[in-house]
């Protein structure tokens, strides 16, 4: 007897051999006694229900840690739900919200989008730097820009920083007043994530904490004020400080490239008499920016993307309100999500809320970009942490390289998120 081939899916073992076995035995019932037939029937029931019992026990084990404050969903690659609990309840997603921000940015800006920064010369040798929200103006990039500018200008008499593409001093809900890098402010012109890296030498003097970045007067002043020792610190809450720091760092790299720089560094606008000297396009595509954002869980990059989306859609200056308008329109019209509450793009705010089932829809749409996430073993993932909140979303890859999206939202103090994710891995076959 020929049987159709059954595809191997999680929680579905092939019953062909078992059905054949039972059928062949029951077909011989004319030669069996009643007790024998009864025994065969019971054996067949056990065989047929075995995979169901195994799957049920596995899913039950994974649900044992889920309380009323938590949510869990695991789905097949098609989106069919395998296991879920409290899937429709709104939860705080923490940094897993960055997956949704990434998806919105890819839709609005395009995966190949590159940020730009413009350099003008006006008056008698005044260099004007206009930022457009590039979150990856790092020291190595600044060094390359200085090299390009040195081919076009020999003497700079002053530096003006134009940050008008973003509104000044944008306040991000949930962002604290600390010197931690995750509290760095957004800015149209920002370098090194609006942070400084410092260290102390043997005599206790403040020095640069990374060889590629010169120590500027402002960085030294900030480090001294906050009592910095070793590490990375936010420059503070004021976006004007971000522009000043950018101007000082550009000056250092221009000097190193052989450009004479004198005069002051201060805020301003591109003048009507200004001539475009050079347009720098980031060496990083949006996909590469997102990869770095997800890897380091950068709140700064997430909200730079959000504000940029608003500025491009509704015109400058970029504001949080404009960015959120674009974000919410995408969530509602393109993803058809109805219940999320989004107040910023990084997940740092506890006011952000989304259900596990709607985050699952996000993951289904994000599947082509899953390699932008961190990877451990056969799991691609993004975690999130706030006080009393631990979350994890991503994909578990099976033996055939199919992706099973999962969402775990724990909205209470809990130290064993890894147990749940390991349990979910056990429900997805690792062999083909």
PDB file of N, CA and C in Angstrom, residues 294-386:
ATOM      1  N   UNK A 294      20.659  46.982  16.503  1.00  0.00           N
ATOM      2  CA  UNK A 294      20.151  45.784  17.164  1.00  0.00           C
ATOM      3  C   UNK A 294      21.247  45.084  17.959  1.00  0.00           C
ATOM      4  N   UNK A 295      22.461  45.084  17.438  1.00  0.00           N
ATOM      5  CA  UNK A 295      23.569  44.417  18.130  1.00  0.00           C
ATOM      6  C   UNK A 295      23.867  45.078  19.462  1.00  0.00           C
ATOM      7  N   UNK A 296      23.937  46.418  19.451  1.00  0.00           N
ATOM      8  CA  UNK A 296      24.301  47.151  20.665  1.00  0.00           C
ATOM      9  C   UNK A 296      23.086  47.719  21.389  1.00  0.00           C
ATOM     10  N   UNK A 297      21.908  47.454  20.860  1.00  0.00           N
ATOM     11  CA  UNK A 297      20.651  47.947  21.425  1.00  0.00           C
ATOM     12  C   UNK A 297      20.727  49.454  21.674  1.00  0.00           C
ATOM     13  N   UNK A 298      21.109  50.189  20.649  1.00  0.00           N
ATOM     14  CA  UNK A 298      21.333  51.627  20.779  1.00  0.00           C
ATOM     15  C   UNK A 298      20.025  52.409  20.761  1.00  0.00           C
ATOM     16  N   UNK A 299      19.682  52.986  21.915  1.00  0.00           N
ATOM     17  CA  UNK A 299      18.514  53.857  21.988  1.00  0.00           C
ATOM     18  C   UNK A 299      18.716  55.097  21.124  1.00  0.00           C
ATOM     19  N   UNK A 300      19.941  55.586  21.116  1.00  0.00           N
ATOM     20  CA  UNK A 300      20.275  56.777  20.332  1.00  0.00           C
ATOM     21  C   UNK A 300      19.978  56.554  18.849  1.00  0.00           C
ATOM     22  N   UNK A 301      20.466  55.454  18.278  1.00  0.00           N
ATOM     23  CA  UNK A 301      20.235  55.187  16.857  1.00  0.00           C
ATOM     24  C   UNK A 301      18.746  55.033  16.574  1.00  0.00           C
ATOM     25  N   UNK A 302      18.032  54.338  17.453  1.00  0.00           N
ATOM     26  CA  UNK A 302      16.604  54.092  17.226  1.00  0.00           C
ATOM     27  C   UNK A 302      15.833  55.392  17.078  1.00  0.00           C
ATOM     28  N   UNK A 303      16.085  56.339  17.967  1.00  0.00           N
ATOM     29  CA  UNK A 303      15.329  57.586  17.896  1.00  0.00           C
ATOM     30  C   UNK A 303      15.863  58.543  16.834  1.00  0.00           C
ATOM     31  N   UNK A 304      17.136  58.408  16.455  1.00  0.00           N
ATOM     32  CA  UNK A 304      17.620  59.148  15.284  1.00  0.00           C
ATOM     33  C   UNK A 304      16.842  58.711  14.041  1.00  0.00           C
ATOM     34  N   UNK A 305      16.615  57.398  13.920  1.00  0.00           N
ATOM     35  CA  UNK A 305      15.844  56.879  12.785  1.00  0.00           C
ATOM     36  C   UNK A 305      14.410  57.398  12.819  1.00  0.00           C
ATOM     37  N   UNK A 306      13.810  57.370  13.991  1.00  0.00           N
ATOM     38  CA  UNK A 306      12.420  57.799  14.132  1.00  0.00           C
ATOM     39  C   UNK A 306      12.257  59.264  13.737  1.00  0.00           C
ATOM     40  N   UNK A 307      13.126  60.116  14.252  1.00  0.00           N
ATOM     41  CA  UNK A 307      13.021  61.555  13.972  1.00  0.00           C
ATOM     42  C   UNK A 307      13.332  61.845  12.506  1.00  0.00           C
ATOM     43  N   UNK A 308      14.279  61.117  11.937  1.00  0.00           N
ATOM     44  CA  UNK A 308      14.598  61.277  10.516  1.00  0.00           C
ATOM     45  C   UNK A 308      13.400  60.926   9.644  1.00  0.00           C
ATOM     46  N   UNK A 309      12.685  59.859   9.999  1.00  0.00           N
ATOM     47  CA  UNK A 309      11.484  59.489   9.240  1.00  0.00           C
ATOM     48  C   UNK A 309      10.477  60.633   9.235  1.00  0.00           C
ATOM     49  N   UNK A 310      10.322  61.277  10.377  1.00  0.00           N
ATOM     50  CA  UNK A 310       9.390  62.395  10.470  1.00  0.00           C
ATOM     51  C   UNK A 310       9.814  63.581   9.634  1.00  0.00           C
ATOM     52  N   UNK A 311      11.120  63.896   9.673  1.00  0.00           N
ATOM     53  CA  UNK A 311      11.630  65.037   8.907  1.00  0.00           C
ATOM     54  C   UNK A 311      11.493  64.807   7.408  1.00  0.00           C
ATOM     55  N   UNK A 312      11.735  63.587   6.961  1.00  0.00           N
ATOM     56  CA  UNK A 312      11.646  63.288   5.528  1.00  0.00           C
ATOM     57  C   UNK A 312      10.192  63.271   5.045  1.00  0.00           C
ATOM     58  N   UNK A 313       9.285  62.849   5.895  1.00  0.00           N
ATOM     59  CA  UNK A 313       7.880  62.747   5.481  1.00  0.00           C
ATOM     60  C   UNK A 313       7.139  64.075   5.579  1.00  0.00           C
ATOM     61  N   UNK A 314       7.431  64.850   6.625  1.00  0.00           N
ATOM     62  CA  UNK A 314       6.673  66.078   6.872  1.00  0.00           C
ATOM     63  C   UNK A 314       7.530  67.341   6.815  1.00  0.00           C
ATOM     64  N   UNK A 315       8.796  67.183   6.456  1.00  0.00           N
ATOM     65  CA  UNK A 315       9.669  68.334   6.332  1.00  0.00           C
ATOM     66  C   UNK A 315      10.350  68.689   7.637  1.00  0.00           C
ATOM     67  N   UNK A 316      11.517  69.345   7.537  1.00  0.00           N
ATOM     68  CA  UNK A 316      12.237  69.748   8.742  1.00  0.00           C
ATOM     69  C   UNK A 316      11.542  70.925   9.430  1.00  0.00           C
ATOM     70  N   UNK A 317      11.769  71.115  10.722  1.00  0.00           N
ATOM     71  CA  UNK A 317      12.676  70.298  11.531  1.00  0.00           C
ATOM     72  C   UNK A 317      12.027  68.998  11.984  1.00  0.00           C
ATOM     73  N   UNK A 318      12.837  67.970  12.081  1.00  0.00           N
ATOM     74  CA  UNK A 318      12.344  66.706  12.594  1.00  0.00           C
ATOM     75  C   UNK A 318      12.000  66.822  14.065  1.00  0.00           C
ATOM     76  N   UNK A 319      10.877  66.258  14.438  1.00  0.00           N
ATOM     77  CA  UNK A 319      10.443  66.261  15.837  1.00  0.00           C
ATOM     78  C   UNK A 319       9.988  64.861  16.216  1.00  0.00           C
ATOM     79  N   UNK A 320       9.852  64.653  17.500  1.00  0.00           N
ATOM     80  CA  UNK A 320       9.339  63.368  17.968  1.00  0.00           C
ATOM     81  C   UNK A 320       7.915  63.158  17.464  1.00  0.00           C
ATOM     82  N   UNK A 321       7.109  64.218  17.497  1.00  0.00           N
ATOM     83  CA  UNK A 321       5.711  64.106  17.070  1.00  0.00           C
ATOM     84  C   UNK A 321       5.603  63.710  15.599  1.00  0.00           C
ATOM     85  N   UNK A 322       6.429  64.305  14.747  1.00  0.00           N
ATOM     86  CA  UNK A 322       6.405  63.955  13.323  1.00  0.00           C
ATOM     87  C   UNK A 322       6.843  62.508  13.110  1.00  0.00           C
ATOM     88  N   UNK A 323       7.883  62.109  13.818  1.00  0.00           N
ATOM     89  CA  UNK A 323       8.357  60.735  13.692  1.00  0.00           C
ATOM     90  C   UNK A 323       7.310  59.735  14.129  1.00  0.00           C
ATOM     91  N   UNK A 324       6.644  60.037  15.234  1.00  0.00           N
ATOM     92  CA  UNK A 324       5.607  59.134  15.735  1.00  0.00           C
ATOM     93  C   UNK A 324       4.410  59.081  14.793  1.00  0.00           C
ATOM     94  N   UNK A 325       4.123  60.181  14.137  1.00  0.00           N
ATOM     95  CA  UNK A 325       3.006  60.185  13.181  1.00  0.00           C
ATOM     96  C   UNK A 325       3.287  59.227  12.033  1.00  0.00           C
ATOM     97  N   UNK A 326       4.512  59.277  11.505  1.00  0.00           N
ATOM     98  CA  UNK A 326       4.899  58.351  10.435  1.00  0.00           C
ATOM     99  C   UNK A 326       4.859  56.916  10.940  1.00  0.00           C
ATOM    100  N   UNK A 327       5.418  56.712  12.112  1.00  0.00           N
ATOM    101  CA  UNK A 327       5.500  55.382  12.724  1.00  0.00           C
ATOM    102  C   UNK A 327       4.106  54.790  12.889  1.00  0.00           C
ATOM    103  N   UNK A 328       3.205  55.564  13.480  1.00  0.00           N
ATOM    104  CA  UNK A 328       1.862  55.059  13.767  1.00  0.00           C
ATOM    105  C   UNK A 328       1.068  54.804  12.491  1.00  0.00           C
ATOM    106  N   UNK A 329       1.274  55.636  11.488  1.00  0.00           N
ATOM    107  CA  UNK A 329       0.602  55.395  10.205  1.00  0.00           C
ATOM    108  C   UNK A 329       1.062  54.076   9.597  1.00  0.00           C
ATOM    109  N   UNK A 330       2.362  53.822   9.664  1.00  0.00           N
ATOM    110  CA  UNK A 330       2.889  52.567   9.120  1.00  0.00           C
ATOM    111  C   UNK A 330       2.330  51.374   9.890  1.00  0.00           C
ATOM    112  N   UNK A 331       2.329  51.470  11.203  1.00  0.00           N
ATOM    113  CA  UNK A 331       1.840  50.381  12.045  1.00  0.00           C
ATOM    114  C   UNK A 331       0.369  50.084  11.758  1.00  0.00           C
ATOM    115  N   UNK A 332      -0.413  51.136  11.577  1.00  0.00           N
ATOM    116  CA  UNK A 332      -1.850  50.964  11.374  1.00  0.00           C
ATOM    117  C   UNK A 332      -2.197  50.535   9.954  1.00  0.00           C
ATOM    118  N   UNK A 333      -1.618  51.206   8.957  1.00  0.00           N
ATOM    119  CA  UNK A 333      -2.015  50.961   7.570  1.00  0.00           C
ATOM    120  C   UNK A 333      -1.282  49.793   6.928  1.00  0.00           C
ATOM    121  N   UNK A 334       0.011  49.676   7.201  1.00  0.00           N
ATOM    122  CA  UNK A 334       0.797  48.645   6.528  1.00  0.00           C
ATOM    123  C   UNK A 334       0.830  47.332   7.290  1.00  0.00           C
ATOM    124  N   UNK A 335       0.971  47.416   8.600  1.00  0.00           N
ATOM    125  CA  UNK A 335       1.005  46.191   9.404  1.00  0.00           C
ATOM    126  C   UNK A 335      -0.374  45.807   9.917  1.00  0.00           C
ATOM    127  N   UNK A 336      -1.320  46.750   9.846  1.00  0.00           N
ATOM    128  CA  UNK A 336      -2.698  46.528  10.304  1.00  0.00           C
ATOM    129  C   UNK A 336      -2.734  46.117  11.772  1.00  0.00           C
ATOM    130  N   UNK A 337      -1.910  46.771  12.567  1.00  0.00           N
ATOM    131  CA  UNK A 337      -1.933  46.566  14.015  1.00  0.00           C
ATOM    132  C   UNK A 337      -2.820  47.640  14.632  1.00  0.00           C
ATOM    133  N   UNK A 338      -3.634  47.248  15.589  1.00  0.00           N
ATOM    134  CA  UNK A 338      -4.630  48.170  16.123  1.00  0.00           C
ATOM    135  C   UNK A 338      -4.333  48.661  17.538  1.00  0.00           C
ATOM    136  N   UNK A 339      -3.637  47.855  18.331  1.00  0.00           N
ATOM    137  CA  UNK A 339      -3.556  48.187  19.745  1.00  0.00           C
ATOM    138  C   UNK A 339      -2.240  48.750  20.264  1.00  0.00           C
ATOM    139  N   UNK A 340      -1.123  48.730  19.506  1.00  0.00           N
ATOM    140  CA  UNK A 340       0.133  49.196  20.100  1.00  0.00           C
ATOM    141  C   UNK A 340       0.076  50.656  20.553  1.00  0.00           C
ATOM    142  N   UNK A 341       0.761  50.913  21.659  1.00  0.00           N
ATOM    143  CA  UNK A 341       0.944  52.271  22.155  1.00  0.00           C
ATOM    144  C   UNK A 341       2.431  52.576  22.022  1.00  0.00           C
ATOM    145  N   UNK A 342       2.776  53.491  21.132  1.00  0.00           N
ATOM    146  CA  UNK A 342       4.174  53.802  20.853  1.00  0.00           C
ATOM    147  C   UNK A 342       4.421  55.274  21.163  1.00  0.00           C
ATOM    148  N   UNK A 343       5.381  55.558  22.065  1.00  0.00           N
ATOM    149  CA  UNK A 343       5.670  56.947  22.431  1.00  0.00           C
ATOM    150  C   UNK A 343       7.084  57.370  22.042  1.00  0.00           C
ATOM    151  N   UNK A 344       7.923  56.429  21.644  1.00  0.00           N
ATOM    152  CA  UNK A 344       9.268  56.707  21.131  1.00  0.00           C
ATOM    153  C   UNK A 344       9.759  55.437  20.449  1.00  0.00           C
ATOM    154  N   UNK A 345      10.963  55.468  19.880  1.00  0.00           N
ATOM    155  CA  UNK A 345      11.360  54.370  19.012  1.00  0.00           C
ATOM    156  C   UNK A 345      12.303  53.338  19.569  1.00  0.00           C
ATOM    157  N   UNK A 346      12.813  53.543  20.781  1.00  0.00           N
ATOM    158  CA  UNK A 346      13.862  52.655  21.287  1.00  0.00           C
ATOM    159  C   UNK A 346      13.382  51.587  22.252  1.00  0.00           C
ATOM    160  N   UNK A 347      12.243  51.839  22.901  1.00  0.00           N
ATOM    161  CA  UNK A 347      11.772  50.923  23.932  1.00  0.00           C
ATOM    162  C   UNK A 347      12.183  51.330  25.330  1.00  0.00           C
ATOM    163  N   UNK A 348      12.847  52.473  25.474  1.00  0.00           N
ATOM    164  CA  UNK A 348      13.301  52.904  26.794  1.00  0.00           C
ATOM    165  C   UNK A 348      12.146  53.368  27.677  1.00  0.00           C
ATOM    166  N   UNK A 349      11.037  53.769  27.054  1.00  0.00           N
ATOM    167  CA  UNK A 349       9.888  54.240  27.817  1.00  0.00           C
ATOM    168  C   UNK A 349       8.980  53.083  28.219  1.00  0.00           C
ATOM    169  N   UNK A 350       8.530  53.112  29.455  1.00  0.00           N
ATOM    170  CA  UNK A 350       7.598  52.095  29.945  1.00  0.00           C
ATOM    171  C   UNK A 350       6.183  52.344  29.428  1.00  0.00           C
ATOM    172  N   UNK A 351       5.975  53.465  28.775  1.00  0.00           N
ATOM    173  CA  UNK A 351       4.654  53.759  28.209  1.00  0.00           C
ATOM    174  C   UNK A 351       4.423  53.040  26.887  1.00  0.00           C
ATOM    175  N   UNK A 352       5.490  52.557  26.257  1.00  0.00           N
ATOM    176  CA  UNK A 352       5.327  51.743  25.051  1.00  0.00           C
ATOM    177  C   UNK A 352       4.642  50.432  25.418  1.00  0.00           C
ATOM    178  N   UNK A 353       3.653  50.032  24.626  1.00  0.00           N
ATOM    179  CA  UNK A 353       2.967  48.765  24.879  1.00  0.00           C
ATOM    180  C   UNK A 353       2.550  48.121  23.561  1.00  0.00           C
ATOM    181  N   UNK A 354       2.683  46.811  23.531  1.00  0.00           N
ATOM    182  CA  UNK A 354       2.270  46.040  22.361  1.00  0.00           C
ATOM    183  C   UNK A 354       1.971  44.621  22.821  1.00  0.00           C
ATOM    184  N   UNK A 355       1.046  43.956  22.160  1.00  0.00           N
ATOM    185  CA  UNK A 355       0.722  42.579  22.527  1.00  0.00           C
ATOM    186  C   UNK A 355       1.680  41.616  21.838  1.00  0.00           C
ATOM    187  N   UNK A 356       1.791  40.433  22.394  1.00  0.00           N
ATOM    188  CA  UNK A 356       2.672  39.418  21.810  1.00  0.00           C
ATOM    189  C   UNK A 356       2.188  38.989  20.431  1.00  0.00           C
ATOM    190  N   UNK A 357       0.880  38.926  20.244  1.00  0.00           N
ATOM    191  CA  UNK A 357       0.356  38.479  18.953  1.00  0.00           C
ATOM    192  C   UNK A 357       0.620  39.529  17.868  1.00  0.00           C
ATOM    193  N   UNK A 358       0.632  40.810  18.262  1.00  0.00           N
ATOM    194  CA  UNK A 358       0.937  41.841  17.272  1.00  0.00           C
ATOM    195  C   UNK A 358       2.441  41.934  17.021  1.00  0.00           C
ATOM    196  N   UNK A 359       3.239  41.683  18.035  1.00  0.00           N
ATOM    197  CA  UNK A 359       4.683  41.598  17.801  1.00  0.00           C
ATOM    198  C   UNK A 359       4.999  40.413  16.895  1.00  0.00           C
ATOM    199  N   UNK A 360       4.202  39.356  16.994  1.00  0.00           N
ATOM    200  CA  UNK A 360       4.379  38.209  16.105  1.00  0.00           C
ATOM    201  C   UNK A 360       4.171  38.630  14.645  1.00  0.00           C
ATOM    202  N   UNK A 361       3.194  39.487  14.391  1.00  0.00           N
ATOM    203  CA  UNK A 361       2.970  39.989  13.035  1.00  0.00           C
ATOM    204  C   UNK A 361       4.171  40.800  12.549  1.00  0.00           C
ATOM    205  N   UNK A 362       4.768  41.537  13.464  1.00  0.00           N
ATOM    206  CA  UNK A 362       5.976  42.297  13.128  1.00  0.00           C
ATOM    207  C   UNK A 362       7.092  41.346  12.717  1.00  0.00           C
ATOM    208  N   UNK A 363       7.261  40.272  13.480  1.00  0.00           N
ATOM    209  CA  UNK A 363       8.325  39.308  13.192  1.00  0.00           C
ATOM    210  C   UNK A 363       8.105  38.596  11.858  1.00  0.00           C
ATOM    211  N   UNK A 364       6.868  38.286  11.551  1.00  0.00           N
ATOM    212  CA  UNK A 364       6.574  37.656  10.260  1.00  0.00           C
ATOM    213  C   UNK A 364       7.018  38.579   9.124  1.00  0.00           C
ATOM    214  N   UNK A 365       6.755  39.881   9.280  1.00  0.00           N
ATOM    215  CA  UNK A 365       7.138  40.850   8.247  1.00  0.00           C
ATOM    216  C   UNK A 365       8.652  41.099   8.235  1.00  0.00           C
ATOM    217  N   UNK A 366       9.286  40.971   9.394  1.00  0.00           N
ATOM    218  CA  UNK A 366      10.728  41.243   9.506  1.00  0.00           C
ATOM    219  C   UNK A 366      11.575  40.038   9.095  1.00  0.00           C
ATOM    220  N   UNK A 367      10.937  38.927   8.808  1.00  0.00           N
ATOM    221  CA  UNK A 367      11.657  37.682   8.537  1.00  0.00           C
ATOM    222  C   UNK A 367      12.747  37.814   7.465  1.00  0.00           C
ATOM    223  N   UNK A 368      12.530  38.556   6.364  1.00  0.00           N
ATOM    224  CA  UNK A 368      13.604  38.680   5.363  1.00  0.00           C
ATOM    225  C   UNK A 368      14.860  39.366   5.902  1.00  0.00           C
ATOM    226  N   UNK A 369      14.735  40.046   7.046  1.00  0.00           N
ATOM    227  CA  UNK A 369      15.863  40.788   7.614  1.00  0.00           C
ATOM    228  C   UNK A 369      16.363  40.165   8.917  1.00  0.00           C
ATOM    229  N   UNK A 370      16.027  38.903   9.142  1.00  0.00           N
ATOM    230  CA  UNK A 370      16.340  38.284  10.430  1.00  0.00           C
ATOM    231  C   UNK A 370      17.832  38.233  10.710  1.00  0.00           C
ATOM    232  N   UNK A 371      18.654  38.217   9.657  1.00  0.00           N
ATOM    233  CA  UNK A 371      20.101  38.146   9.863  1.00  0.00           C
ATOM    234  C   UNK A 371      20.684  39.449  10.408  1.00  0.00           C
ATOM    235  N   UNK A 372      19.889  40.483  10.494  1.00  0.00           N
ATOM    236  CA  UNK A 372      20.348  41.721  11.120  1.00  0.00           C
ATOM    237  C   UNK A 372      20.361  41.597  12.638  1.00  0.00           C
ATOM    238  N   UNK A 373      19.722  40.556  13.154  1.00  0.00           N
ATOM    239  CA  UNK A 373      19.680  40.327  14.599  1.00  0.00           C
ATOM    240  C   UNK A 373      20.940  39.607  15.078  1.00  0.00           C
ATOM    241  N   UNK A 374      21.130  39.619  16.371  1.00  0.00           N
ATOM    242  CA  UNK A 374      22.163  38.784  16.977  1.00  0.00           C
ATOM    243  C   UNK A 374      21.823  37.319  16.753  1.00  0.00           C
ATOM    244  N   UNK A 375      22.837  36.474  16.738  1.00  0.00           N
ATOM    245  CA  UNK A 375      22.616  35.047  16.530  1.00  0.00           C
ATOM    246  C   UNK A 375      23.387  34.251  17.567  1.00  0.00           C
ATOM    247  N   UNK A 376      22.720  33.276  18.138  1.00  0.00           N
ATOM    248  CA  UNK A 376      23.359  32.334  19.051  1.00  0.00           C
ATOM    249  C   UNK A 376      22.824  30.941  18.740  1.00  0.00           C
ATOM    250  N   UNK A 377      23.711  30.068  18.288  1.00  0.00           N
ATOM    251  CA  UNK A 377      23.251  28.749  17.880  1.00  0.00           C
ATOM    252  C   UNK A 377      22.319  28.872  16.688  1.00  0.00           C
ATOM    253  N   UNK A 378      21.120  28.362  16.842  1.00  0.00           N
ATOM    254  CA  UNK A 378      20.135  28.458  15.751  1.00  0.00           C
ATOM    255  C   UNK A 378      19.039  29.480  16.050  1.00  0.00           C
ATOM    256  N   UNK A 379      19.349  30.403  16.962  1.00  0.00           N
ATOM    257  CA  UNK A 379      18.374  31.427  17.349  1.00  0.00           C
ATOM    258  C   UNK A 379      18.859  32.819  16.941  1.00  0.00           C
ATOM    259  N   UNK A 380      18.012  33.547  16.222  1.00  0.00           N
ATOM    260  CA  UNK A 380      18.221  34.965  15.935  1.00  0.00           C
ATOM    261  C   UNK A 380      17.305  35.727  16.895  1.00  0.00           C
ATOM    262  N   UNK A 381      17.827  36.725  17.591  1.00  0.00           N
ATOM    263  CA  UNK A 381      17.034  37.283  18.681  1.00  0.00           C
ATOM    264  C   UNK A 381      17.337  38.754  18.949  1.00  0.00           C
ATOM    265  N   UNK A 382      16.393  39.390  19.638  1.00  0.00           N
ATOM    266  CA  UNK A 382      16.577  40.723  20.216  1.00  0.00           C
ATOM    267  C   UNK A 382      15.976  40.696  21.599  1.00  0.00           C
ATOM    268  N   UNK A 383      16.758  41.116  22.570  1.00  0.00           N
ATOM    269  CA  UNK A 383      16.285  41.134  23.949  1.00  0.00           C
ATOM    270  C   UNK A 383      15.927  42.554  24.368  1.00  0.00           C
ATOM    271  N   UNK A 384      15.257  42.647  25.503  1.00  0.00           N
ATOM    272  CA  UNK A 384      14.933  43.945  26.088  1.00  0.00           C
ATOM    273  C   UNK A 384      14.925  43.843  27.597  1.00  0.00           C
ATOM    274  N   UNK A 385      15.382  44.895  28.253  1.00  0.00           N
ATOM    275  CA  UNK A 385      15.435  44.899  29.713  1.00  0.00           C
ATOM    276  C   UNK A 385      15.119  46.286  30.254  1.00  0.00           C
ATOM    277  N   UNK A 386      14.176  46.347  31.157  1.00  0.00           N
ATOM    278  CA  UNK A 386      13.918  47.507  31.993  1.00  0.00           C
ATOM    279  C   UNK A 386      13.731  46.981  33.413  1.00  0.00           C
TER     280      UNK A 386
END
